[in-house]
Coordinates of C-alpha atoms (C1' of nucleotides) in Angstrom, one line a residue:
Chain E
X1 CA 0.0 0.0 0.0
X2 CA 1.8 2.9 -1.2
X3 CA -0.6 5.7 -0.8
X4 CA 0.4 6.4 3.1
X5 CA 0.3 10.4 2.8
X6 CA 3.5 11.8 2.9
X7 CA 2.1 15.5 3.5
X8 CA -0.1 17.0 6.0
X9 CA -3.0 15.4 7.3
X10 CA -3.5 17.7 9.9
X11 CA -4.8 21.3 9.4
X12 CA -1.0 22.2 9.3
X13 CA 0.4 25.1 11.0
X14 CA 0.3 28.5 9.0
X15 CA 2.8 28.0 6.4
X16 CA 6.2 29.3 7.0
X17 CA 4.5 32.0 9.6
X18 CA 7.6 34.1 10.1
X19 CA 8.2 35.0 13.9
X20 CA 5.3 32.7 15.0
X21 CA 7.0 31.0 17.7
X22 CA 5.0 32.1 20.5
X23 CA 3.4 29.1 22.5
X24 CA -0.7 29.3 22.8
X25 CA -2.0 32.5 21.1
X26 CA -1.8 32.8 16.9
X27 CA -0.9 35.6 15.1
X28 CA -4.0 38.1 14.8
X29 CA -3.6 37.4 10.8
X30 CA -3.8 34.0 10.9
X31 CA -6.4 34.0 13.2
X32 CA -8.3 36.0 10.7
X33 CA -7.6 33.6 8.0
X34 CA -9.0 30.7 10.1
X35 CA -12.3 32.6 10.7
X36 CA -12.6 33.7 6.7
X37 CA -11.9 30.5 6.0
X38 CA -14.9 29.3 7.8
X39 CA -17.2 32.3 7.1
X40 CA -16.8 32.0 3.8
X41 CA -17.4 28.3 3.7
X42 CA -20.6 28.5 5.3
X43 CA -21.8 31.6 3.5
X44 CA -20.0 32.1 0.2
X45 CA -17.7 35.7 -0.3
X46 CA -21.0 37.5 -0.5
X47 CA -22.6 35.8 2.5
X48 CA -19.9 36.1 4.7
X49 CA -19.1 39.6 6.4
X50 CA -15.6 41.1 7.3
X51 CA -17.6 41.8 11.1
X52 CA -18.3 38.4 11.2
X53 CA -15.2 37.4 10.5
X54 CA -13.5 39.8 12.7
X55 CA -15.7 38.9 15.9
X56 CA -14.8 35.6 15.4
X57 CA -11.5 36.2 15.0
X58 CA -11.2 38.6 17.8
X59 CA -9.7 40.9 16.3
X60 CA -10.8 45.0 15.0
X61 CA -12.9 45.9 11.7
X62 CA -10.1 47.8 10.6
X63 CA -7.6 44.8 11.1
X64 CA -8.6 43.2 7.8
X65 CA -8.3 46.1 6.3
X66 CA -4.7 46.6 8.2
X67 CA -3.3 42.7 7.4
X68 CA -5.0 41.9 3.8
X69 CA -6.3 45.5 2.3
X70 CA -9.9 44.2 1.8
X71 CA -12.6 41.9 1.8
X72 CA -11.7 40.4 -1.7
X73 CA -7.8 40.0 -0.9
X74 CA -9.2 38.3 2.2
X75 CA -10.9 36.1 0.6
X76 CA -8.1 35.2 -1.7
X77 CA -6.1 34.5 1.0
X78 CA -8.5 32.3 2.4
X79 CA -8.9 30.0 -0.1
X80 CA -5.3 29.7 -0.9
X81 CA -4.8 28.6 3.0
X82 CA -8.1 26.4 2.6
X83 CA -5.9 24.4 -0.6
X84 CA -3.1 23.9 1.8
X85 CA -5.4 22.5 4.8
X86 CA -7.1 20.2 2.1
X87 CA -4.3 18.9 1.0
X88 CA -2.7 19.4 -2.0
X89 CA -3.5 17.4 -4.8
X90 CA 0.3 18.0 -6.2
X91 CA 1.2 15.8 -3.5
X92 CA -0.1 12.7 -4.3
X93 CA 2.2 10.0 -3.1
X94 CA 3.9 8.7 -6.0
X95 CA 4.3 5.0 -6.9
X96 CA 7.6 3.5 -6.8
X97 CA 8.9 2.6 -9.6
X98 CA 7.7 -0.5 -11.8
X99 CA 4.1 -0.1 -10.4
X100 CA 1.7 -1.6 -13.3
X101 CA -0.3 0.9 -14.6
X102 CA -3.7 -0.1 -13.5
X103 CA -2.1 0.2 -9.8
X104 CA -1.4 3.7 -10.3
X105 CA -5.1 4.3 -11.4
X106 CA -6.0 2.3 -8.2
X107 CA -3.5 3.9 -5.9
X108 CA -4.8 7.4 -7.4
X109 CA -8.9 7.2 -7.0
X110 CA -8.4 5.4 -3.9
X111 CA -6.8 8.8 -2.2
X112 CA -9.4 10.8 -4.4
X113 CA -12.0 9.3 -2.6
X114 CA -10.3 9.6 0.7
X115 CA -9.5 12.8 0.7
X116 CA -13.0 14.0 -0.5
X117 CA -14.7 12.5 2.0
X118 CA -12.2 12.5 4.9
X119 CA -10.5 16.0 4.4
X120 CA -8.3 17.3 7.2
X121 CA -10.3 20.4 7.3
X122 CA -14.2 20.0 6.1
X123 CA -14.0 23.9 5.6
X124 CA -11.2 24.0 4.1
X125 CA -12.8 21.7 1.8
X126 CA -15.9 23.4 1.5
X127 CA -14.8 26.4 0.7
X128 CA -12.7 24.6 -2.0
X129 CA -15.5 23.1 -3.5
X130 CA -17.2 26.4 -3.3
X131 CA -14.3 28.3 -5.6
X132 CA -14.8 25.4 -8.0
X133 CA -18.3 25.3 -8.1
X134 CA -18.7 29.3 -8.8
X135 CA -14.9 30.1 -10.1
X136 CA -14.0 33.6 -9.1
X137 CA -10.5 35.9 -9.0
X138 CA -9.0 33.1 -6.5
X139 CA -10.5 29.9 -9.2
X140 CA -6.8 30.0 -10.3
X141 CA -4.9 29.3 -7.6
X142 CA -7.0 26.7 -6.8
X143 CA -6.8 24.9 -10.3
X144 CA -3.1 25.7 -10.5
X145 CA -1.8 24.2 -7.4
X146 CA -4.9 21.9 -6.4
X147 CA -6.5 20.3 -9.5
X148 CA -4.2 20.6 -12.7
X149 CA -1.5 18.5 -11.2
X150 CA -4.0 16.0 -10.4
X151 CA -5.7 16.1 -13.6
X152 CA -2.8 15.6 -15.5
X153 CA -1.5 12.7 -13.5
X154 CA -4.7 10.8 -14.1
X155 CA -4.5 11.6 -17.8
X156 CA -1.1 10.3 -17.9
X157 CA -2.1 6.9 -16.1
X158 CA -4.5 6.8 -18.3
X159 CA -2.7 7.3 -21.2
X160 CA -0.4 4.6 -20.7
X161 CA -3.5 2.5 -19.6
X162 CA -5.4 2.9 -22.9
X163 CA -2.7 3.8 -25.6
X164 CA -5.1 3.1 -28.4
X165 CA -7.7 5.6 -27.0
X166 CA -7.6 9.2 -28.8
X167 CA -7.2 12.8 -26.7
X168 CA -11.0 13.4 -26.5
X169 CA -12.0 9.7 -25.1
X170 CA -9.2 9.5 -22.8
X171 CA -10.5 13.3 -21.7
X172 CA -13.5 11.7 -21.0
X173 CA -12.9 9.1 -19.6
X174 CA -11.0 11.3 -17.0
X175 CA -14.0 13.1 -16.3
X176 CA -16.1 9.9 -15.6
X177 CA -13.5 8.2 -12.8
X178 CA -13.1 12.4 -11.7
X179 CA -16.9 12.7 -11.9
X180 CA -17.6 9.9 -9.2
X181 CA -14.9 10.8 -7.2
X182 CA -16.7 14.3 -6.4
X183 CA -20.4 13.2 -6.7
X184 CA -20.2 12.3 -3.0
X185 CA -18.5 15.4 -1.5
X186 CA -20.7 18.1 -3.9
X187 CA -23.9 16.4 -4.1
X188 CA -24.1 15.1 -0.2
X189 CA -26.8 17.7 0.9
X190 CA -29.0 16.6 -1.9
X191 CA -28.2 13.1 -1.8
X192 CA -29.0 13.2 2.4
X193 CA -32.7 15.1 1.3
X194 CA -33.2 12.6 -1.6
X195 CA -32.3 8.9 0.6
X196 CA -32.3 10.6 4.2
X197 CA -29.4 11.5 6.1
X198 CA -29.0 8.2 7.5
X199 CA -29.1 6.5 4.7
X200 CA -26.1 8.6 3.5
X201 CA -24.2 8.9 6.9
X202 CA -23.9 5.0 6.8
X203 CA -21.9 4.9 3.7
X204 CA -18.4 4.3 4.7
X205 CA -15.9 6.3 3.3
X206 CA -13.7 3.1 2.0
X207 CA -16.7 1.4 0.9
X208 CA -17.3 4.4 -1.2
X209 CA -13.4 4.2 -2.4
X210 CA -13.5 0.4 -3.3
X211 CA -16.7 1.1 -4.9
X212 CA -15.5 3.9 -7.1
X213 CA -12.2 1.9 -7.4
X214 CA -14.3 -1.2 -8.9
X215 CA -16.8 0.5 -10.5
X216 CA -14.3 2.9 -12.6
X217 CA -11.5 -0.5 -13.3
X218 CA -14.7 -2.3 -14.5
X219 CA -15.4 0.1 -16.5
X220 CA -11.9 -0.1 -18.4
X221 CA -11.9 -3.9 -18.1
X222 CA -9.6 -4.5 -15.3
X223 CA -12.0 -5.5 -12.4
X224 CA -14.7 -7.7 -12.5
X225 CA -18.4 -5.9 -13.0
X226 CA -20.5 -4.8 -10.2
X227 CA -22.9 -7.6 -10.1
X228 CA -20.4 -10.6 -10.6
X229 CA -19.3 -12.6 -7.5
X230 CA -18.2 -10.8 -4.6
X231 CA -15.0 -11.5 -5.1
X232 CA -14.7 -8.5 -7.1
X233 CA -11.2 -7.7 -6.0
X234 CA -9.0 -9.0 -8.8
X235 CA -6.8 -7.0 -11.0
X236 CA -6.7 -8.3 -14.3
X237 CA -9.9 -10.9 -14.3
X238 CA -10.8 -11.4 -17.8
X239 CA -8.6 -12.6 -20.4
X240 CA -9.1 -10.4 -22.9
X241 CA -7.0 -8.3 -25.4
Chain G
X1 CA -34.9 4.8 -29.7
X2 CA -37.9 5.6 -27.1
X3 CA -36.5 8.3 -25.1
X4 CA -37.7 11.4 -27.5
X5 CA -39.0 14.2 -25.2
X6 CA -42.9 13.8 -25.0
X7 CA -42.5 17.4 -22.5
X8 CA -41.4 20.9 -22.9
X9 CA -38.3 21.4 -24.7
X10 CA -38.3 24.9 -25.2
X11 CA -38.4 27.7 -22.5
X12 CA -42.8 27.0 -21.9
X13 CA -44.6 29.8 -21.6
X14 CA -45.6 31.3 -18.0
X15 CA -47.6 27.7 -16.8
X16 CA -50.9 28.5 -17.1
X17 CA -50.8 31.9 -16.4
X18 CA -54.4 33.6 -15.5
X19 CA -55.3 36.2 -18.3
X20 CA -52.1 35.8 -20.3
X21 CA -53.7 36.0 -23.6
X22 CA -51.8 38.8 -24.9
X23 CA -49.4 39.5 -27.8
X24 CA -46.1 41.0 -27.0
X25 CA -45.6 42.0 -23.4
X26 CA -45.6 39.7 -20.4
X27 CA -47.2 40.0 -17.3
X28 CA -44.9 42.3 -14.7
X29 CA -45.2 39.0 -12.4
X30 CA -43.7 36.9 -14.9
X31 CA -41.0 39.4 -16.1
X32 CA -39.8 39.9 -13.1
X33 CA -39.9 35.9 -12.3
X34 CA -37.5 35.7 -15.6
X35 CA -35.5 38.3 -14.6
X36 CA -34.9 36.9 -10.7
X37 CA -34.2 33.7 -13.0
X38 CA -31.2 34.9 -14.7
X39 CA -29.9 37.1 -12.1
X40 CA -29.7 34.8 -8.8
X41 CA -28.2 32.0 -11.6
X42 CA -25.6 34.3 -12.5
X43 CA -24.8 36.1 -8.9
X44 CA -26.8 33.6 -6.2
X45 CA -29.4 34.7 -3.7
X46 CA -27.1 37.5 -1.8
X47 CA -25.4 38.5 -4.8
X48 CA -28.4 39.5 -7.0
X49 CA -29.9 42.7 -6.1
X50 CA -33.7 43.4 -6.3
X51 CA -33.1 46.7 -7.6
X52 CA -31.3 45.1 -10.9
X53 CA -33.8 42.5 -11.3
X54 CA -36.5 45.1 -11.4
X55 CA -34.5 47.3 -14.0
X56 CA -34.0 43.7 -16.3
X57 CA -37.8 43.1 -15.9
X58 CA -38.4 47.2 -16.5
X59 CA -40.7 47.1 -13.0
X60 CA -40.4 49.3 -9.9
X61 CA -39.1 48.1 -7.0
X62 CA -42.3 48.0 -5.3
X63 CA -43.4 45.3 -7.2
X64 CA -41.3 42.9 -5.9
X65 CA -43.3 43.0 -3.1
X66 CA -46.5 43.2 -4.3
X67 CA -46.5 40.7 -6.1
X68 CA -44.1 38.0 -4.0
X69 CA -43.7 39.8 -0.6
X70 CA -40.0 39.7 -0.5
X71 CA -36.9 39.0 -2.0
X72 CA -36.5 35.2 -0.5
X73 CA -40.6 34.7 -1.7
X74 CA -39.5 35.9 -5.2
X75 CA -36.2 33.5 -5.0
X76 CA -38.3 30.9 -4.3
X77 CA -40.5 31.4 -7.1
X78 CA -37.8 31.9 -9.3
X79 CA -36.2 28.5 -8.5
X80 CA -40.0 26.7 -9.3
X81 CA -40.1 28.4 -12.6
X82 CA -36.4 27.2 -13.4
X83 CA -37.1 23.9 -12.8
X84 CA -40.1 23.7 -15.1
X85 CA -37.7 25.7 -17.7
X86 CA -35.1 23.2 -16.9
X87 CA -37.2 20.2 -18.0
X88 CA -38.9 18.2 -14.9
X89 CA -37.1 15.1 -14.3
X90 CA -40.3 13.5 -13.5
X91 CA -41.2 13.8 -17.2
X92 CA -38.9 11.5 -18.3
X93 CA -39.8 8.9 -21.0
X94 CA -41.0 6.0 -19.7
X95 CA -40.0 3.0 -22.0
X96 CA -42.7 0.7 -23.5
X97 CA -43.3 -2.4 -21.3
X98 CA -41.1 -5.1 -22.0
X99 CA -37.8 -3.4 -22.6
X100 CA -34.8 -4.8 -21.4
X101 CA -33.3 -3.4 -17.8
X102 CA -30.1 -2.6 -20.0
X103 CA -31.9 -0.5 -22.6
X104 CA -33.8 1.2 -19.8
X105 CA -30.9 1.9 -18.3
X106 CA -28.6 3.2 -21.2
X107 CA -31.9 5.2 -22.2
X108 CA -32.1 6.9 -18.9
X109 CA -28.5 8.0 -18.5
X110 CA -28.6 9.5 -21.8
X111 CA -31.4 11.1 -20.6
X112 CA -29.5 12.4 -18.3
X113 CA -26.7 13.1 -19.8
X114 CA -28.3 15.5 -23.2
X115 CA -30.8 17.6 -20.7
X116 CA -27.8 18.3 -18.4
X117 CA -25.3 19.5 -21.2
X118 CA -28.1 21.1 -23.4
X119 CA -30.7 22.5 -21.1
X120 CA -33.6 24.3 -22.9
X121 CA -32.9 27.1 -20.5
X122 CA -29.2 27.2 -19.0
X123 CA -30.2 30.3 -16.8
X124 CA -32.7 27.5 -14.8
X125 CA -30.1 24.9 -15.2
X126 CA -27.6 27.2 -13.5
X127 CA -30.3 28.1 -11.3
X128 CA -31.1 24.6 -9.9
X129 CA -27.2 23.6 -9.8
X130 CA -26.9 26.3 -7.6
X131 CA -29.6 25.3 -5.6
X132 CA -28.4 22.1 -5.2
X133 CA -24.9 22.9 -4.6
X134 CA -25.7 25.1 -1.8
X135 CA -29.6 23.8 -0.9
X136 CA -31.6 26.8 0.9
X137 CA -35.2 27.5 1.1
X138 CA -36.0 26.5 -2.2
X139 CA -33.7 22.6 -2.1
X140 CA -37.4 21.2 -1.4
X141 CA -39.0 21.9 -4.3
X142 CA -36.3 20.8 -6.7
X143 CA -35.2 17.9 -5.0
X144 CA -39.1 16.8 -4.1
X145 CA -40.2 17.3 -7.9
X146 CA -36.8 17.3 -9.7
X147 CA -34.4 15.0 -9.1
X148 CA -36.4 12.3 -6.5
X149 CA -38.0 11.0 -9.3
X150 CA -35.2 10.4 -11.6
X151 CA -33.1 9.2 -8.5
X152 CA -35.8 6.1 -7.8
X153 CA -36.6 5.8 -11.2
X154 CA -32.8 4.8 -12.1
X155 CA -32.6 2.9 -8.3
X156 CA -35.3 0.6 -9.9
X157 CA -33.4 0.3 -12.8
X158 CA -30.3 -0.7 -11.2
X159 CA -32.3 -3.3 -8.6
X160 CA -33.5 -4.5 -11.5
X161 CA -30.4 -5.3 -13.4
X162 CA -28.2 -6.2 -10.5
X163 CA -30.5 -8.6 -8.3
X164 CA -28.0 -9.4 -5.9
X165 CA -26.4 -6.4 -4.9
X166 CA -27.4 -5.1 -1.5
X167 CA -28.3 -2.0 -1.0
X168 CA -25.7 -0.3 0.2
X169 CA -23.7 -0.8 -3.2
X170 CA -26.7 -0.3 -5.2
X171 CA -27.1 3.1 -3.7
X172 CA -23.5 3.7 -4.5
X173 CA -23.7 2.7 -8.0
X174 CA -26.4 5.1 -8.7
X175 CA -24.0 7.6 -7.4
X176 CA -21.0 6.6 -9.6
X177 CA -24.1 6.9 -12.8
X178 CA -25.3 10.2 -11.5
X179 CA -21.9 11.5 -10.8
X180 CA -20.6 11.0 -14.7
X181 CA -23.7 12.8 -15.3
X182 CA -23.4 15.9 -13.6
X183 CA -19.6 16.3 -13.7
X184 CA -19.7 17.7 -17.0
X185 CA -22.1 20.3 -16.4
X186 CA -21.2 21.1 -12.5
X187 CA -17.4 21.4 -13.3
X188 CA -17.2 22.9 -16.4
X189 CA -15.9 26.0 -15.9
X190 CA -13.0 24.0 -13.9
X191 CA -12.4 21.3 -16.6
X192 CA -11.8 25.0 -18.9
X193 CA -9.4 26.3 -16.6
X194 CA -7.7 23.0 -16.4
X195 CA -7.4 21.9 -20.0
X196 CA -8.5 24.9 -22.1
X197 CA -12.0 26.5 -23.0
X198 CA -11.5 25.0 -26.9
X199 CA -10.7 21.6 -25.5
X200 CA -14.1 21.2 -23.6
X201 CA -16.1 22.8 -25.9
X202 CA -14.9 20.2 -28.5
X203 CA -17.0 17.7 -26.5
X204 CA -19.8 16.8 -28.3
X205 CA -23.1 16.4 -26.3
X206 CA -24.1 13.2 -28.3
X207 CA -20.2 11.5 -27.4
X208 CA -20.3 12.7 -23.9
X209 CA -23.6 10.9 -23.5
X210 CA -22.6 8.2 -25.3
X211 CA -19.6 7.7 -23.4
X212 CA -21.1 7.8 -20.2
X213 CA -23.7 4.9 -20.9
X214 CA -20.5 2.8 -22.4
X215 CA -18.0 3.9 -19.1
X216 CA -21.7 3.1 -16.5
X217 CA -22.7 -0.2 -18.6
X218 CA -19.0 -1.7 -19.4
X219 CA -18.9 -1.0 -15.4
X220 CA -22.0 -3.4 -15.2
X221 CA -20.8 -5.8 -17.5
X222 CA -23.1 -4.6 -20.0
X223 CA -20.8 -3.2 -22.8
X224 CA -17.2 -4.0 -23.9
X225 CA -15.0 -2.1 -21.8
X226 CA -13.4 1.3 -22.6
X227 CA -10.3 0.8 -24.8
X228 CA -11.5 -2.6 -26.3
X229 CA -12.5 -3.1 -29.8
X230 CA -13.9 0.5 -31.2
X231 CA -17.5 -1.5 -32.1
X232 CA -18.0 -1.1 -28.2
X233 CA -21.4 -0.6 -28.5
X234 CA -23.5 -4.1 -28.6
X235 CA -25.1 -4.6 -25.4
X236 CA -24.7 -7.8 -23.7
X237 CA -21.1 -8.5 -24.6
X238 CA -19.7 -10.8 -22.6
X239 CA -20.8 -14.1 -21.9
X240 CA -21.0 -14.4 -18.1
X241 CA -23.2 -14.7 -15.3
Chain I
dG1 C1' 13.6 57.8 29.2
dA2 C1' 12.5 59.5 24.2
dG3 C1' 11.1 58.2 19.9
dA4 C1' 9.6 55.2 16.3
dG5 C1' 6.9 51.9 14.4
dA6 C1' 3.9 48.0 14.5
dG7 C1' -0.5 46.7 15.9
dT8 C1' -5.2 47.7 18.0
dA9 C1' -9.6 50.1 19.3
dA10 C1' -13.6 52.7 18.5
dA11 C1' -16.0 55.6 15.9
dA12 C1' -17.4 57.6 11.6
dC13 C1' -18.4 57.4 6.5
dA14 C1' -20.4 56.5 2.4
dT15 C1' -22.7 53.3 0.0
dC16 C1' -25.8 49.7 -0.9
dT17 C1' -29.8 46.9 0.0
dG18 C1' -34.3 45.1 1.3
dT19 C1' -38.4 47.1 2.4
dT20 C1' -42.2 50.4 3.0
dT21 C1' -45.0 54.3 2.2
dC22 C1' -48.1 57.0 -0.2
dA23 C1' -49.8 59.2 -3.9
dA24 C1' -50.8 58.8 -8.9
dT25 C1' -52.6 56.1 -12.7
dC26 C1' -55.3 52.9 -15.2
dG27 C1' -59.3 50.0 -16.3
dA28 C1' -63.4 48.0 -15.6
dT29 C1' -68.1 48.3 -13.3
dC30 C1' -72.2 50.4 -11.8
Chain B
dG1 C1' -69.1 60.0 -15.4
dA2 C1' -68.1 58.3 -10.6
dT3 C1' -66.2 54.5 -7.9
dC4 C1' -63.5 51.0 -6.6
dG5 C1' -59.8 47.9 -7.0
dA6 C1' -55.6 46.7 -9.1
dT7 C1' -51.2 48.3 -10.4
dT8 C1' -47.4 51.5 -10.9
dG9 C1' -44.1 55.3 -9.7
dA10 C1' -41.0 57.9 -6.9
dA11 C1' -39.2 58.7 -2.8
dA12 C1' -37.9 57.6 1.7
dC13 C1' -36.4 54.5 5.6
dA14 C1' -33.8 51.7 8.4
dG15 C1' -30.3 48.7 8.7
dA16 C1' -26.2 46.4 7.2
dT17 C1' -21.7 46.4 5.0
dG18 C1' -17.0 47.5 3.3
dT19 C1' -13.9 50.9 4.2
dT20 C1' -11.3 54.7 6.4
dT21 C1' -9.8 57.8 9.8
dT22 C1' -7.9 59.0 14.1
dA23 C1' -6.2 58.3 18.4
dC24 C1' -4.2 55.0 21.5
dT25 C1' -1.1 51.3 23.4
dC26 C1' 2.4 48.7 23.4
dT27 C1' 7.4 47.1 22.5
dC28 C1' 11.7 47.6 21.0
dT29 C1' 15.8 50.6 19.9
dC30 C1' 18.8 54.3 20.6

DNA sequence: GAGAGAGTAAAACATCTGTTTCAATCGATC
DNA sequence: GATCGATTGAAACAGATGTTTTACTCTCTC
């Protein structure tokens, strides 16, 4: 199992804080970025307000103002803390060397899953999810350091997966393993009102990985369909090709 | 091919509108209903103001709450109307007795797929996406006559094809189906910013759909896995179970 | 100890926003 | 034509919100 994470898994420490070795109280900016980071989470950059925030925080109106210039810059800020809380998708443990491809895939939607549905900091994820769902000025920091280097690495197993398959399928087929991989995390709200909250709260979070896991390696001919025997665990089942 | 819409494909007129019998100029009600439409889809609820939705619909601002009472009353409506516009998902098809679970199914998750990518009204299919990504007031009313349906309608499906599965993993298929479908229309400003505005819009509707119901049925054992033999498209392939 | 600079506190500002008020207008009915 | 109800128009209100200003308090340096 190679996918132990070799980053954080806690919400780390503000990055590279300097001068922050006091011992209990944080710094009056990063408390600030804590509380945006939740505000906006919960209620969206126009939802959220900078009295809100700064209450929470403890700290003065004018501080945000005094530490990030305004609300927007805050915001920014924010959710460029919230991608390193997540978890950065360019940190995806990589394989040692000689790992068959379809392990790779494995390896990769496995941690997907994971870290969708376990993230070291829900808000952190939320707000995440949030910037993706409605991109606005901080959309590219987000895609740059949190999803690209993901995407591509999935395009590249899957490349070497399916060498026969041209840009536009293997695009596609990206975006069906991605797809399932975020239905859970985006869609759990509706999903809860549509099958009750129960219903939903008793998925496990690995079952939901070794689901995806099967359902997507199925799909490309390397696990045995949903439906056959329960055994449904081997790599390379049918004899084909 | 049974799934050709039998409901509204175009933007319907105001349903059943009392006195609506005239030529050119809509009802103030409904003007302003279209306008909310478009502006909480493109801003959300905080970020639209009623003062620009009454200058869209050319009303006064009064008349947002005479006729809807306030601004959450006219979000509200707005978010019934869209999902009308958007095309009920409880007016889906229903396929002649006797079809095969397999057709059923690859009939419903194109379904899916087309009215998702080319909504007769985007505005209302922004609208509800919103809705559901961040479910308020108004979460009810599309879940309840929106997406409940289709979500029971394809669990039946499913049940139907995969006898044996419990329902835990049943549930989570449906997800892994639903999840292909919605990924290209919840995250498609992301998928731009990741690989290029040309290269998504070079996705044709018909081959998205297409290759969702091959990625969901290979996944069931129903059709030859991705990245076999191009004919991947009989439907029973393989010879098991 | 004086001075400087970083950080904080409280108030004020200007603007925007949802909502309300009240008079004016229009159209049909008696 | 007068009356009544429905609808509209313009202005005002009250509260919230992002931002700024100004004075104050530390702490560290000289």
């Amino acid at each position: 199992m190679f996918y132990s994470l070799p980053c954080v898994t806690m919400p780390p420490d503000p990055p590279a804080l300097p001068g922050n070795d006091k011992e209990a109280e944080a710094d009056a900016r990063e408390r600030l970025l804590a509380a945006a980071q939740d505000a906006f989470a919960e209620h969206g950059f126009k939802g959220a307000t900078v009295r809100d925030i700064c209450r929470t925080a403890g700290a003065n109106i004018a501080s945000v103002n005094y530490y990030f210039g305004d609300k927007e810059k805050l915001y920014i800020e924010a959710v460029k803390r919230a991608h390193v809380c997540a978890g950065r998708m360019d940190t995806f443990p990589v394989p040692p060397a000689g790992t068959p491809p379809v392990e790779k895939l494995r390896g990769f939607i496995r941690e997907m899953v994971t870290r969708m549905n376990t993230p070291a900091s829900p808000a952190a994820m939320k707000l995440m999810l949030r910037e993706m769902a409605d991109p606005g000025k901080a959309a590219h920091v987000v895609v740059t350091e949190f999803i690209q280097p993901a995407a591509f690495a999935l395009r590249a197993m899957l490349r070497e997966l399916l060498p026969q398959l041209d840009e536009q399928h293997l695009l596609m087929t990206g975006f069906c393993i991605i797809g399932q991989c975020l239905y859970y995390r985006q869609n759990r709200p509706i999903s809860e009102l549509i099958f009750g909250k129960e219903a939903i709260d008793a998925l496990d979070s690995n079952a939901v990985a070794d689901h995806v896991v099967r359902f997507s390696l199925a799909a490309l001919g390397h696990a045995v369909p949903i439906g056959d025997a329960t055994s449904g665990r081997k790599t390379s089942a049918r004899g084909k090709k």
